[in-house]
Amino acid sequence: MSTDAGELRDLLESGALSAGLGETMGIEITEATAERVVGRMPVEGNRQPFGLLHGGASCVLAESLGSIGSSIHAHGFDRVAVGIEINATHHRSAVEGHVTGVATPVHLGRTLSTWEIVITDDQGRKVCTSRLTCMLRDKPNGASQGT
């Protein structure tokens, strides 16, 4: 289940899917459905003191992508998604350019969704593999869909 294609296109074009921390980190969402979410983030501005991409930045990218996919899926049940667990394995460093994350669902249920997020560098080398689980909750009264 996913949101209306026009609604999703409007969200992508407005930048709303990258707002907040994602905007601060420079995350750009390029594709978003309940089956696949793709986004990229610059290494510049997201480095640790030794000049390498910060592992926490990879986690922010991963959680952003998985949360967007979970939110699109949850929308079909009139629910909202909230992250409850994330893990990440960092395979190699990135020092320049961009990293791209591709989130694909492992499980899409009515109460939980779990996503695998693979992050690669500009050369296509795997930088990080992450897994995110979100709980799908009933919308609080008056709440709008968010990530």
Short mmCIF file of N, CA and C in Angstrom, two decimals:
data_model
loop_
_atom_site.label_atom_id
_atom_site.label_comp_id
_atom_site.label_asym_id
_atom_site.label_seq_id
_atom_site.Cartn_x
_atom_site.Cartn_y
_atom_site.Cartn_z
N MET A 1 0.84 -1.17 0.00
CA MET A 1 0.00 0.00 0.00
C MET A 1 0.89 1.23 0.00
N SER A 2 0.47 2.26 -0.73
CA SER A 2 1.27 3.47 -0.78
C SER A 2 0.36 4.68 -0.91
N THR A 3 0.93 5.84 -0.78
CA THR A 3 0.17 7.06 -0.94
C THR A 3 -0.15 7.27 -2.40
N ASP A 4 -1.07 8.17 -2.67
CA ASP A 4 -1.41 8.56 -4.02
C ASP A 4 -0.15 9.05 -4.73
N ALA A 5 0.01 8.67 -6.00
CA ALA A 5 1.23 9.03 -6.74
C ALA A 5 1.41 10.54 -6.82
N GLY A 6 0.35 11.28 -7.01
CA GLY A 6 0.45 12.74 -7.08
C GLY A 6 0.86 13.34 -5.75
N GLU A 7 0.31 12.81 -4.66
CA GLU A 7 0.67 13.28 -3.32
C GLU A 7 2.16 13.02 -3.05
N LEU A 8 2.62 11.84 -3.41
CA LEU A 8 4.02 11.50 -3.21
C LEU A 8 4.93 12.38 -4.05
N ARG A 9 4.56 12.61 -5.29
CA ARG A 9 5.35 13.48 -6.16
C ARG A 9 5.45 14.89 -5.57
N ASP A 10 4.32 15.40 -5.06
CA ASP A 10 4.32 16.73 -4.45
C ASP A 10 5.24 16.77 -3.23
N LEU A 11 5.22 15.72 -2.40
CA LEU A 11 6.10 15.67 -1.24
C LEU A 11 7.57 15.65 -1.65
N LEU A 12 7.90 14.86 -2.67
CA LEU A 12 9.28 14.80 -3.16
C LEU A 12 9.72 16.16 -3.70
N GLU A 13 8.88 16.78 -4.52
CA GLU A 13 9.25 18.05 -5.13
C GLU A 13 9.35 19.18 -4.12
N SER A 14 8.54 19.13 -3.06
CA SER A 14 8.56 20.19 -2.05
C SER A 14 9.74 20.06 -1.10
N GLY A 15 10.36 18.88 -1.07
CA GLY A 15 11.45 18.64 -0.13
C GLY A 15 10.96 18.24 1.25
N ALA A 16 9.65 18.06 1.43
CA ALA A 16 9.10 17.74 2.74
C ALA A 16 9.63 16.41 3.28
N LEU A 17 9.98 15.49 2.40
CA LEU A 17 10.48 14.19 2.87
C LEU A 17 11.90 14.29 3.40
N SER A 18 12.59 15.39 3.13
CA SER A 18 13.96 15.59 3.61
C SER A 18 14.03 16.66 4.69
N ALA A 19 12.90 17.15 5.15
CA ALA A 19 12.89 18.27 6.10
C ALA A 19 13.48 17.86 7.45
N GLY A 20 13.76 18.86 8.29
CA GLY A 20 14.28 18.62 9.62
C GLY A 20 15.74 18.22 9.57
N LEU A 21 16.09 17.17 10.32
CA LEU A 21 17.47 16.72 10.38
C LEU A 21 17.98 16.32 8.99
N GLY A 22 17.14 15.70 8.19
CA GLY A 22 17.55 15.33 6.84
C GLY A 22 17.99 16.52 6.02
N GLU A 23 17.29 17.63 6.18
CA GLU A 23 17.66 18.86 5.47
C GLU A 23 19.01 19.37 5.98
N THR A 24 19.20 19.35 7.29
CA THR A 24 20.46 19.79 7.89
C THR A 24 21.64 18.95 7.37
N MET A 25 21.42 17.66 7.19
CA MET A 25 22.47 16.76 6.74
C MET A 25 22.65 16.79 5.22
N GLY A 26 21.77 17.46 4.51
CA GLY A 26 21.86 17.55 3.05
C GLY A 26 21.28 16.34 2.34
N ILE A 27 20.37 15.62 2.98
CA ILE A 27 19.77 14.43 2.37
C ILE A 27 18.78 14.84 1.30
N GLU A 28 18.91 14.21 0.14
CA GLU A 28 17.97 14.41 -0.97
C GLU A 28 17.29 13.08 -1.25
N ILE A 29 15.97 13.07 -1.25
CA ILE A 29 15.20 11.87 -1.56
C ILE A 29 14.94 11.87 -3.06
N THR A 30 15.29 10.79 -3.74
CA THR A 30 15.12 10.73 -5.19
C THR A 30 14.03 9.76 -5.62
N GLU A 31 13.63 8.86 -4.72
CA GLU A 31 12.60 7.88 -5.04
C GLU A 31 11.98 7.44 -3.73
N ALA A 32 10.65 7.32 -3.70
CA ALA A 32 10.00 6.89 -2.47
C ALA A 32 8.69 6.18 -2.76
N THR A 33 8.64 4.89 -2.43
CA THR A 33 7.42 4.11 -2.49
C THR A 33 7.42 3.22 -1.25
N ALA A 34 6.36 2.47 -1.06
CA ALA A 34 6.31 1.53 0.07
C ALA A 34 7.22 0.33 -0.17
N GLU A 35 7.78 0.21 -1.37
CA GLU A 35 8.66 -0.92 -1.69
C GLU A 35 10.13 -0.54 -1.84
N ARG A 36 10.42 0.77 -1.95
CA ARG A 36 11.81 1.19 -2.17
C ARG A 36 11.92 2.69 -1.95
N VAL A 37 12.94 3.07 -1.19
CA VAL A 37 13.22 4.49 -0.97
C VAL A 37 14.70 4.70 -1.24
N VAL A 38 15.01 5.73 -2.03
CA VAL A 38 16.39 6.03 -2.40
C VAL A 38 16.68 7.49 -2.05
N GLY A 39 17.84 7.71 -1.46
CA GLY A 39 18.25 9.07 -1.15
C GLY A 39 19.77 9.15 -1.12
N ARG A 40 20.28 10.38 -1.20
CA ARG A 40 21.72 10.56 -1.15
C ARG A 40 22.06 11.70 -0.19
N MET A 41 23.32 11.71 0.23
CA MET A 41 23.78 12.68 1.21
C MET A 41 25.24 12.99 0.93
N PRO A 42 25.63 14.27 1.05
CA PRO A 42 27.04 14.60 0.84
C PRO A 42 27.91 14.13 2.01
N VAL A 43 29.13 13.77 1.71
CA VAL A 43 30.09 13.45 2.77
C VAL A 43 30.53 14.75 3.44
N GLU A 44 30.77 15.78 2.62
CA GLU A 44 31.17 17.10 3.14
C GLU A 44 30.11 17.59 4.13
N GLY A 45 30.57 18.00 5.30
CA GLY A 45 29.66 18.48 6.34
C GLY A 45 29.15 17.38 7.24
N ASN A 46 29.44 16.12 6.91
CA ASN A 46 28.98 14.98 7.69
C ASN A 46 30.14 14.06 8.07
N ARG A 47 31.30 14.69 8.30
CA ARG A 47 32.51 13.93 8.63
C ARG A 47 32.79 13.94 10.12
N GLN A 48 33.52 12.94 10.57
CA GLN A 48 34.05 12.92 11.95
C GLN A 48 35.43 13.59 11.94
N PRO A 49 36.06 13.78 13.11
CA PRO A 49 37.31 14.55 13.17
C PRO A 49 38.45 14.05 12.28
N PHE A 50 38.46 12.78 11.89
CA PHE A 50 39.54 12.25 11.05
C PHE A 50 39.25 12.41 9.56
N GLY A 51 38.16 13.11 9.21
CA GLY A 51 37.85 13.38 7.82
C GLY A 51 37.02 12.32 7.12
N LEU A 52 36.58 11.30 7.86
CA LEU A 52 35.78 10.23 7.28
C LEU A 52 34.30 10.50 7.51
N LEU A 53 33.45 9.95 6.67
CA LEU A 53 32.01 10.05 6.88
C LEU A 53 31.69 9.54 8.29
N HIS A 54 30.98 10.33 9.06
CA HIS A 54 30.62 9.96 10.43
C HIS A 54 29.64 8.79 10.40
N GLY A 55 29.87 7.79 11.21
CA GLY A 55 28.97 6.64 11.27
C GLY A 55 27.56 7.04 11.66
N GLY A 56 27.45 8.05 12.52
CA GLY A 56 26.13 8.53 12.90
C GLY A 56 25.39 9.15 11.73
N ALA A 57 26.13 9.77 10.81
CA ALA A 57 25.51 10.34 9.62
C ALA A 57 24.92 9.23 8.75
N SER A 58 25.64 8.11 8.64
CA SER A 58 25.10 6.97 7.90
C SER A 58 23.81 6.48 8.55
N CYS A 59 23.77 6.48 9.88
CA CYS A 59 22.56 6.05 10.59
C CYS A 59 21.41 7.03 10.35
N VAL A 60 21.71 8.31 10.30
CA VAL A 60 20.66 9.31 10.01
C VAL A 60 20.09 9.06 8.62
N LEU A 61 20.96 8.84 7.64
CA LEU A 61 20.48 8.55 6.29
C LEU A 61 19.63 7.29 6.28
N ALA A 62 20.13 6.24 6.92
CA ALA A 62 19.40 4.97 6.95
C ALA A 62 18.03 5.12 7.61
N GLU A 63 18.00 5.78 8.77
CA GLU A 63 16.72 5.92 9.47
C GLU A 63 15.76 6.82 8.70
N SER A 64 16.28 7.83 8.05
CA SER A 64 15.43 8.70 7.24
C SER A 64 14.76 7.92 6.12
N LEU A 65 15.53 7.12 5.40
CA LEU A 65 14.98 6.36 4.27
C LEU A 65 13.98 5.30 4.73
N GLY A 66 14.36 4.54 5.75
CA GLY A 66 13.46 3.51 6.26
C GLY A 66 12.19 4.10 6.87
N SER A 67 12.32 5.23 7.53
CA SER A 67 11.14 5.88 8.12
C SER A 67 10.19 6.40 7.06
N ILE A 68 10.74 6.92 5.98
CA ILE A 68 9.88 7.39 4.89
C ILE A 68 9.11 6.21 4.30
N GLY A 69 9.79 5.12 4.02
CA GLY A 69 9.11 3.93 3.49
C GLY A 69 8.07 3.41 4.45
N SER A 70 8.41 3.37 5.73
CA SER A 70 7.46 2.90 6.74
C SER A 70 6.25 3.82 6.82
N SER A 71 6.48 5.12 6.71
CA SER A 71 5.38 6.09 6.77
C SER A 71 4.45 5.95 5.57
N ILE A 72 5.02 5.71 4.41
CA ILE A 72 4.19 5.50 3.22
C ILE A 72 3.36 4.24 3.40
N HIS A 73 3.98 3.17 3.89
CA HIS A 73 3.26 1.92 4.14
C HIS A 73 2.18 2.12 5.21
N ALA A 74 2.51 2.80 6.30
CA ALA A 74 1.58 3.02 7.41
C ALA A 74 0.37 3.84 6.97
N HIS A 75 0.60 4.75 6.02
CA HIS A 75 -0.48 5.61 5.52
C HIS A 75 -1.64 4.77 5.00
N GLY A 76 -1.35 3.64 4.41
CA GLY A 76 -2.39 2.75 3.88
C GLY A 76 -3.28 2.15 4.95
N PHE A 77 -2.82 2.17 6.19
CA PHE A 77 -3.59 1.66 7.33
C PHE A 77 -4.09 2.80 8.22
N ASP A 78 -3.92 4.05 7.74
CA ASP A 78 -4.26 5.24 8.52
C ASP A 78 -3.49 5.25 9.84
N ARG A 79 -2.21 4.90 9.76
CA ARG A 79 -1.34 4.84 10.93
C ARG A 79 -0.11 5.71 10.70
N VAL A 80 0.69 5.87 11.73
CA VAL A 80 1.97 6.57 11.65
C VAL A 80 3.08 5.60 12.03
N ALA A 81 4.27 5.86 11.53
CA ALA A 81 5.42 5.00 11.80
C ALA A 81 6.37 5.71 12.76
N VAL A 82 6.86 4.96 13.75
CA VAL A 82 7.88 5.47 14.66
C VAL A 82 9.00 4.44 14.76
N GLY A 83 10.23 4.91 14.63
CA GLY A 83 11.38 4.01 14.70
C GLY A 83 11.54 3.45 16.11
N ILE A 84 11.81 2.15 16.20
CA ILE A 84 12.03 1.53 17.51
C ILE A 84 13.38 0.82 17.62
N GLU A 85 14.04 0.57 16.49
CA GLU A 85 15.35 -0.10 16.56
C GLU A 85 16.10 0.15 15.26
N ILE A 86 17.40 0.45 15.40
CA ILE A 86 18.26 0.59 14.23
C ILE A 86 19.61 -0.02 14.56
N ASN A 87 20.22 -0.66 13.58
CA ASN A 87 21.61 -1.10 13.74
C ASN A 87 22.34 -0.82 12.43
N ALA A 88 23.64 -0.77 12.51
CA ALA A 88 24.42 -0.47 11.31
C ALA A 88 25.78 -1.15 11.40
N THR A 89 26.20 -1.69 10.28
CA THR A 89 27.55 -2.22 10.14
C THR A 89 28.26 -1.34 9.12
N HIS A 90 29.38 -0.77 9.53
CA HIS A 90 30.14 0.12 8.66
C HIS A 90 31.25 -0.71 8.00
N HIS A 91 31.19 -0.81 6.67
CA HIS A 91 32.10 -1.67 5.92
C HIS A 91 33.38 -0.97 5.48
N ARG A 92 33.27 0.28 5.10
CA ARG A 92 34.42 1.04 4.62
C ARG A 92 34.13 2.52 4.83
N SER A 93 35.15 3.32 4.73
CA SER A 93 34.97 4.76 4.92
C SER A 93 34.67 5.45 3.59
N ALA A 94 34.09 6.63 3.71
CA ALA A 94 33.91 7.52 2.56
C ALA A 94 34.51 8.85 2.98
N VAL A 95 35.25 9.50 2.08
CA VAL A 95 35.92 10.75 2.43
C VAL A 95 35.50 11.92 1.55
N GLU A 96 34.81 11.65 0.45
CA GLU A 96 34.39 12.73 -0.45
C GLU A 96 33.17 12.30 -1.24
N GLY A 97 32.61 13.25 -1.96
CA GLY A 97 31.47 12.96 -2.82
C GLY A 97 30.18 12.78 -2.03
N HIS A 98 29.38 11.84 -2.49
CA HIS A 98 28.09 11.54 -1.87
C HIS A 98 28.01 10.06 -1.53
N VAL A 99 27.14 9.74 -0.62
CA VAL A 99 26.75 8.36 -0.39
C VAL A 99 25.27 8.25 -0.73
N THR A 100 24.91 7.10 -1.26
CA THR A 100 23.53 6.84 -1.66
C THR A 100 22.99 5.66 -0.87
N GLY A 101 21.79 5.82 -0.33
CA GLY A 101 21.15 4.74 0.41
C GLY A 101 19.95 4.23 -0.35
N VAL A 102 19.79 2.91 -0.34
CA VAL A 102 18.62 2.26 -0.93
C VAL A 102 17.98 1.42 0.15
N ALA A 103 16.74 1.77 0.50
CA ALA A 103 16.00 1.05 1.53
C ALA A 103 14.97 0.14 0.88
N THR A 104 14.99 -1.12 1.27
CA THR A 104 14.00 -2.08 0.79
C THR A 104 13.41 -2.81 1.99
N PRO A 105 12.11 -3.12 1.92
CA PRO A 105 11.48 -3.76 3.07
C PRO A 105 11.89 -5.21 3.24
N VAL A 106 12.07 -5.59 4.49
CA VAL A 106 12.27 -6.98 4.88
C VAL A 106 10.92 -7.55 5.29
N HIS A 107 10.11 -6.69 5.96
CA HIS A 107 8.78 -7.09 6.44
C HIS A 107 7.88 -5.86 6.45
N LEU A 108 6.69 -5.99 5.86
CA LEU A 108 5.70 -4.91 5.90
C LEU A 108 4.41 -5.47 6.49
N GLY A 109 4.23 -5.25 7.78
CA GLY A 109 3.04 -5.75 8.46
C GLY A 109 2.11 -4.62 8.85
N ARG A 110 1.10 -4.96 9.65
CA ARG A 110 0.14 -3.95 10.11
C ARG A 110 0.62 -3.24 11.36
N THR A 111 1.57 -3.83 12.08
CA THR A 111 2.06 -3.21 13.32
C THR A 111 3.55 -2.94 13.31
N LEU A 112 4.30 -3.62 12.46
CA LEU A 112 5.75 -3.41 12.34
C LEU A 112 6.15 -3.41 10.88
N SER A 113 7.19 -2.62 10.59
CA SER A 113 7.84 -2.73 9.29
C SER A 113 9.34 -2.72 9.54
N THR A 114 10.05 -3.57 8.82
CA THR A 114 11.50 -3.66 8.95
C THR A 114 12.12 -3.46 7.58
N TRP A 115 13.18 -2.66 7.55
CA TRP A 115 13.84 -2.27 6.30
C TRP A 115 15.33 -2.56 6.35
N GLU A 116 15.88 -2.98 5.22
CA GLU A 116 17.32 -3.06 5.06
C GLU A 116 17.73 -1.85 4.22
N ILE A 117 18.76 -1.16 4.68
CA ILE A 117 19.25 0.02 3.98
C ILE A 117 20.72 -0.21 3.63
N VAL A 118 21.04 -0.19 2.35
CA VAL A 118 22.42 -0.37 1.89
C VAL A 118 22.91 0.99 1.39
N ILE A 119 24.03 1.43 1.96
CA ILE A 119 24.60 2.73 1.61
C ILE A 119 25.90 2.49 0.85
N THR A 120 26.02 3.13 -0.31
CA THR A 120 27.21 2.98 -1.15
C THR A 120 27.82 4.35 -1.45
N ASP A 121 29.11 4.33 -1.83
CA ASP A 121 29.78 5.58 -2.21
C ASP A 121 29.59 5.83 -3.71
N ASP A 122 30.20 6.88 -4.21
CA ASP A 122 30.05 7.24 -5.62
C ASP A 122 30.59 6.19 -6.58
N GLN A 123 31.47 5.31 -6.09
CA GLN A 123 32.02 4.23 -6.92
C GLN A 123 31.20 2.95 -6.80
N GLY A 124 30.10 3.01 -6.06
CA GLY A 124 29.24 1.83 -5.90
C GLY A 124 29.72 0.85 -4.85
N ARG A 125 30.73 1.24 -4.06
CA ARG A 125 31.25 0.36 -3.01
C ARG A 125 30.38 0.48 -1.76
N LYS A 126 30.08 -0.66 -1.15
CA LYS A 126 29.23 -0.68 0.05
C LYS A 126 29.96 -0.03 1.21
N VAL A 127 29.36 1.02 1.77
CA VAL A 127 29.90 1.75 2.91
C VAL A 127 29.27 1.25 4.21
N CYS A 128 27.97 0.97 4.19
CA CYS A 128 27.25 0.62 5.40
C CYS A 128 26.02 -0.20 5.05
N THR A 129 25.68 -1.14 5.91
CA THR A 129 24.41 -1.86 5.82
C THR A 129 23.71 -1.65 7.14
N SER A 130 22.45 -1.25 7.06
CA SER A 130 21.69 -0.95 8.27
C SER A 130 20.35 -1.67 8.21
N ARG A 131 19.76 -1.86 9.39
CA ARG A 131 18.40 -2.42 9.48
C ARG A 131 17.61 -1.54 10.42
N LEU A 132 16.42 -1.16 10.02
CA LEU A 132 15.54 -0.31 10.82
C LEU A 132 14.20 -0.99 10.99
N THR A 133 13.69 -0.99 12.22
CA THR A 133 12.34 -1.47 12.50
C THR A 133 11.51 -0.31 13.02
N CYS A 134 10.33 -0.16 12.45
CA CYS A 134 9.39 0.88 12.88
C CYS A 134 8.10 0.22 13.37
N MET A 135 7.55 0.80 14.42
CA MET A 135 6.24 0.39 14.90
C MET A 135 5.20 1.25 14.19
N LEU A 136 4.12 0.61 13.75
CA LEU A 136 3.02 1.34 13.12
C LEU A 136 1.93 1.52 14.16
N ARG A 137 1.64 2.78 14.47
CA ARG A 137 0.70 3.11 15.54
C ARG A 137 -0.50 3.85 14.97
N ASP A 138 -1.61 3.74 15.67
CA ASP A 138 -2.77 4.55 15.29
C ASP A 138 -2.39 6.01 15.39
N LYS A 139 -2.93 6.82 14.48
CA LYS A 139 -2.66 8.25 14.53
C LYS A 139 -3.30 8.85 15.78
N PRO A 140 -2.53 9.66 16.49
CA PRO A 140 -3.14 10.39 17.61
C PRO A 140 -4.22 11.33 17.05
N ASN A 141 -5.21 11.64 17.83
CA ASN A 141 -6.26 12.55 17.38
C ASN A 141 -5.67 13.85 16.89
N GLY A 142 -6.02 14.23 15.66
CA GLY A 142 -5.54 15.48 15.09
C GLY A 142 -4.14 15.44 14.53
N ALA A 143 -3.48 14.29 14.56
CA ALA A 143 -2.10 14.21 14.08
C ALA A 143 -2.08 14.02 12.57
N SER A 144 -1.03 14.54 11.96
CA SER A 144 -0.82 14.32 10.53
C SER A 144 0.28 13.29 10.36
N GLN A 145 0.36 12.70 9.17
CA GLN A 145 1.38 11.70 8.87
C GLN A 145 2.76 12.35 8.93
N GLY A 146 3.72 11.73 9.58
CA GLY A 146 5.09 12.24 9.65
C GLY A 146 6.07 11.12 9.72
N THR A 147 7.34 11.46 9.70
CA THR A 147 8.39 10.45 9.82
C THR A 147 9.18 10.68 11.07
#
